[in-house]
């Protein structure tokens, strides 16, 4: 049932219960899917009744403008599992756009991955990666094709309706007036998008917005208060547009209160906001790897060892990975800079450098150097 349909516009929670009850199978388990259910007043009463009265599995989807995960917990008394959806991975991007990956054995016996279309025409792996870094992973891109103008139109709709409208509408519905300045919200989104992977604090955001004259001093009456910026950043995190990552002291085994970093949920959305210009490719690759780790079920933190930084510590119940991400490992200085923090870690967990270019993938200390495309296409 999609409650954006006019068919259900006047339905109450009681009507909903009766409607579903009359259509349930008598002896088999029912699977109930509700979209935009929050449009029904007191919807949670019907859902809790279904759970108690019937043999059913219930799925609820909806806009961030109305319900956040914390609100589901309130309404459903904790009896739910949250499934967070992310944009397409690189492997899914290839599949959605009608291509497929095949493994071929080279002349020297090594296995290489190659990309083919439905007509068995081969495409360069780096060309496909460049398309992913340009267009991002919003599934709707597959419907409009890899055309820049049409893709940007789709991303404009996502930004306007999902990002800005949802945040402003949600605050209005809550009866809160913390997020009242659309211009400040837009400038903050632009700032965070331009600074993915950079160490950032709320104070530094405010200072930068003022110093670079990104805010009108007359309109803003000086630098926005820390609590105001914190509320705006919090709204962006609640809407899953940006994700915050904390620092972890590897030797001290504790999280640090010092500067964290922010990553944007989709690189295509970032390109829409900032335009296609020369940007920090290294941080873009970090952004891609960070979300791939989340897809694979890892908890992710930034690592600190002595005065050095490890891009990611990825851990789950079964394993831990220390990961550095860099555009190239061909330069000697870059190679030493990326390997040094990993060499300082005195435990036996796997240590990896993920890179887009590497002429010499061998190291003498057990640290793996993995090509970005190989990492993204791992099973």
PDB file of N, CA, C and O in Angstrom, residues 253-282:
ATOM      1  N   UNK A 253      43.451   3.079  22.735  1.00  0.00           N
ATOM      2  CA  UNK A 253      42.201   2.312  22.634  1.00  0.00           C
ATOM      3  C   UNK A 253      41.001   3.108  23.155  1.00  0.00           C
ATOM      4  O   UNK A 253      40.200   2.624  23.979  1.00  0.00           O
ATOM      5  N   UNK A 254      40.854   4.343  22.656  1.00  0.00           N
ATOM      6  CA  UNK A 254      39.705   5.159  23.040  1.00  0.00           C
ATOM      7  C   UNK A 254      39.373   6.136  21.930  1.00  0.00           C
ATOM      8  O   UNK A 254      40.251   6.532  21.142  1.00  0.00           O
ATOM      9  N   UNK A 255      38.089   6.505  21.871  1.00  0.00           N
ATOM     10  CA  UNK A 255      37.666   7.520  20.906  1.00  0.00           C
ATOM     11  C   UNK A 255      38.090   8.896  21.410  1.00  0.00           C
ATOM     12  O   UNK A 255      38.088   9.161  22.616  1.00  0.00           O
ATOM     13  N   UNK A 256      38.441   9.761  20.468  1.00  0.00           N
ATOM     14  CA  UNK A 256      38.928  11.097  20.792  1.00  0.00           C
ATOM     15  C   UNK A 256      37.857  12.136  20.505  1.00  0.00           C
ATOM     16  O   UNK A 256      37.022  11.961  19.614  1.00  0.00           O
ATOM     17  N   UNK A 257      37.901  13.219  21.247  1.00  0.00           N
ATOM     18  CA  UNK A 257      36.934  14.294  21.051  1.00  0.00           C
ATOM     19  C   UNK A 257      37.427  15.336  20.050  1.00  0.00           C
ATOM     20  O   UNK A 257      36.763  16.338  19.827  1.00  0.00           O
ATOM     21  N   UNK A 258      38.592  15.108  19.508  1.00  0.00           N
ATOM     22  CA  UNK A 258      39.155  16.065  18.550  1.00  0.00           C
ATOM     23  C   UNK A 258      38.430  15.967  17.215  1.00  0.00           C
ATOM     24  O   UNK A 258      37.476  15.213  17.061  1.00  0.00           O
ATOM     25  N   UNK A 259      38.905  16.709  16.241  1.00  0.00           N
ATOM     26  CA  UNK A 259      38.214  16.892  14.969  1.00  0.00           C
ATOM     27  C   UNK A 259      37.818  15.575  14.315  1.00  0.00           C
ATOM     28  O   UNK A 259      38.618  14.643  14.225  1.00  0.00           O
ATOM     29  N   UNK A 260      36.566  15.525  13.834  1.00  0.00           N
ATOM     30  CA  UNK A 260      36.115  14.403  13.030  1.00  0.00           C
ATOM     31  C   UNK A 260      36.092  14.789  11.565  1.00  0.00           C
ATOM     32  O   UNK A 260      36.594  15.837  11.155  1.00  0.00           O
ATOM     33  N   UNK A 261      35.511  13.927  10.749  1.00  0.00           N
ATOM     34  CA  UNK A 261      35.397  14.195   9.309  1.00  0.00           C
ATOM     35  C   UNK A 261      33.973  13.892   8.864  1.00  0.00           C
ATOM     36  O   UNK A 261      33.241  13.150   9.525  1.00  0.00           O
ATOM     37  N   UNK A 262      33.608  14.464   7.726  1.00  0.00           N
ATOM     38  CA  UNK A 262      32.287  14.228   7.140  1.00  0.00           C
ATOM     39  C   UNK A 262      32.451  13.699   5.719  1.00  0.00           C
ATOM     40  O   UNK A 262      33.350  14.120   4.984  1.00  0.00           O
ATOM     41  N   UNK A 263      31.569  12.757   5.353  1.00  0.00           N
ATOM     42  CA  UNK A 263      31.529  12.244   3.985  1.00  0.00           C
ATOM     43  C   UNK A 263      30.101  12.363   3.463  1.00  0.00           C
ATOM     44  O   UNK A 263      29.139  12.207   4.224  1.00  0.00           O
ATOM     45  N   UNK A 264      29.966  12.613   2.164  1.00  0.00           N
ATOM     46  CA  UNK A 264      28.658  12.793   1.545  1.00  0.00           C
ATOM     47  C   UNK A 264      28.160  11.460   1.000  1.00  0.00           C
ATOM     48  O   UNK A 264      28.944  10.638   0.510  1.00  0.00           O
ATOM     49  N   UNK A 265      26.853  11.237   1.091  1.00  0.00           N
ATOM     50  CA  UNK A 265      26.294   9.922   0.793  1.00  0.00           C
ATOM     51  C   UNK A 265      26.442   9.538  -0.675  1.00  0.00           C
ATOM     52  O   UNK A 265      26.476   8.354  -1.007  1.00  0.00           O
ATOM     53  N   UNK A 266      26.585  10.520  -1.573  1.00  0.00           N
ATOM     54  CA  UNK A 266      26.675  10.201  -3.000  1.00  0.00           C
ATOM     55  C   UNK A 266      27.570  11.212  -3.699  1.00  0.00           C
ATOM     56  O   UNK A 266      27.362  12.425  -3.597  1.00  0.00           O
ATOM     57  N   UNK A 267      28.576  10.716  -4.421  1.00  0.00           N
ATOM     58  CA  UNK A 267      29.524  11.596  -5.118  1.00  0.00           C
ATOM     59  C   UNK A 267      28.843  12.337  -6.259  1.00  0.00           C
ATOM     60  O   UNK A 267      29.187  13.484  -6.569  1.00  0.00           O
ATOM     61  N   UNK A 268      27.860  11.727  -6.903  1.00  0.00           N
ATOM     62  CA  UNK A 268      27.140  12.423  -7.964  1.00  0.00           C
ATOM     63  C   UNK A 268      26.436  13.663  -7.427  1.00  0.00           C
ATOM     64  O   UNK A 268      26.419  14.716  -8.076  1.00  0.00           O
ATOM     65  N   UNK A 269      25.878  13.553  -6.225  1.00  0.00           N
ATOM     66  CA  UNK A 269      25.228  14.698  -5.595  1.00  0.00           C
ATOM     67  C   UNK A 269      26.252  15.792  -5.313  1.00  0.00           C
ATOM     68  O   UNK A 269      25.977  16.982  -5.488  1.00  0.00           O
ATOM     69  N   UNK A 270      27.443  15.404  -4.908  1.00  0.00           N
ATOM     70  CA  UNK A 270      28.519  16.393  -4.684  1.00  0.00           C
ATOM     71  C   UNK A 270      28.881  17.106  -5.982  1.00  0.00           C
ATOM     72  O   UNK A 270      29.075  18.319  -6.012  1.00  0.00           O
ATOM     73  N   UNK A 271      28.984  16.348  -7.070  1.00  0.00           N
ATOM     74  CA  UNK A 271      29.306  16.959  -8.359  1.00  0.00           C
ATOM     75  C   UNK A 271      28.211  17.919  -8.809  1.00  0.00           C
ATOM     76  O   UNK A 271      28.495  18.957  -9.403  1.00  0.00           O
ATOM     77  N   UNK A 272      26.964  17.564  -8.520  1.00  0.00           N
ATOM     78  CA  UNK A 272      25.861  18.474  -8.840  1.00  0.00           C
ATOM     79  C   UNK A 272      26.014  19.788  -8.058  1.00  0.00           C
ATOM     80  O   UNK A 272      25.808  20.871  -8.600  1.00  0.00           O
ATOM     81  N   UNK A 273      26.384  19.692  -6.785  1.00  0.00           N
ATOM     82  CA  UNK A 273      26.493  20.879  -5.942  1.00  0.00           C
ATOM     83  C   UNK A 273      27.679  21.750  -6.314  1.00  0.00           C
ATOM     84  O   UNK A 273      27.577  22.979  -6.346  1.00  0.00           O
ATOM     85  N   UNK A 274      28.813  21.131  -6.600  1.00  0.00           N
ATOM     86  CA  UNK A 274      30.056  21.881  -6.777  1.00  0.00           C
ATOM     87  C   UNK A 274      30.464  22.047  -8.234  1.00  0.00           C
ATOM     88  O   UNK A 274      31.348  22.848  -8.548  1.00  0.00           O
ATOM     89  N   UNK A 275      29.847  21.301  -9.131  1.00  0.00           N
ATOM     90  CA  UNK A 275      30.249  21.344 -10.526  1.00  0.00           C
ATOM     91  C   UNK A 275      31.428  20.422 -10.781  1.00  0.00           C
ATOM     92  O   UNK A 275      32.089  19.930  -9.857  1.00  0.00           O
ATOM     93  N   UNK A 276      31.708  20.186 -12.033  1.00  0.00           N
ATOM     94  CA  UNK A 276      32.817  19.303 -12.419  1.00  0.00           C
ATOM     95  C   UNK A 276      34.067  20.164 -12.589  1.00  0.00           C
ATOM     96  O   UNK A 276      34.248  20.848 -13.582  1.00  0.00           O
ATOM     97  N   UNK A 277      34.894  20.129 -11.588  1.00  0.00           N
ATOM     98  CA  UNK A 277      36.132  20.907 -11.635  1.00  0.00           C
ATOM     99  C   UNK A 277      37.230  20.077 -11.001  1.00  0.00           C
ATOM    100  O   UNK A 277      36.988  19.008 -10.438  1.00  0.00           O
ATOM    101  N   UNK A 278      38.457  20.573 -11.103  1.00  0.00           N
ATOM    102  CA  UNK A 278      39.565  19.855 -10.490  1.00  0.00           C
ATOM    103  C   UNK A 278      39.363  19.816  -8.980  1.00  0.00           C
ATOM    104  O   UNK A 278      39.321  20.854  -8.317  1.00  0.00           O
ATOM    105  N   UNK A 279      39.205  18.629  -8.445  1.00  0.00           N
ATOM    106  CA  UNK A 279      38.937  18.495  -7.024  1.00  0.00           C
ATOM    107  C   UNK A 279      39.914  17.501  -6.414  1.00  0.00           C
ATOM    108  O   UNK A 279      40.695  16.857  -7.122  1.00  0.00           O
ATOM    109  N   UNK A 280      39.865  17.372  -5.128  1.00  0.00           N
ATOM    110  CA  UNK A 280      40.771  16.497  -4.398  1.00  0.00           C
ATOM    111  C   UNK A 280      40.361  15.045  -4.620  1.00  0.00           C
ATOM    112  O   UNK A 280      39.505  14.511  -3.917  1.00  0.00           O
ATOM    113  N   UNK A 281      40.991  14.411  -5.609  1.00  0.00           N
ATOM    114  CA  UNK A 281      40.618  13.035  -5.953  1.00  0.00           C
ATOM    115  C   UNK A 281      40.841  12.088  -4.786  1.00  0.00           C
ATOM    116  O   UNK A 281      40.075  11.143  -4.577  1.00  0.00           O
ATOM    117  N   UNK A 282      41.896  12.351  -3.999  1.00  0.00           N
ATOM    118  CA  UNK A 282      42.184  11.472  -2.873  1.00  0.00           C
ATOM    119  C   UNK A 282      41.033  11.380  -1.892  1.00  0.00           C
ATOM    120  O   UNK A 282      40.651  10.293  -1.450  1.00  0.00           O
TER     121      UNK A 282
END
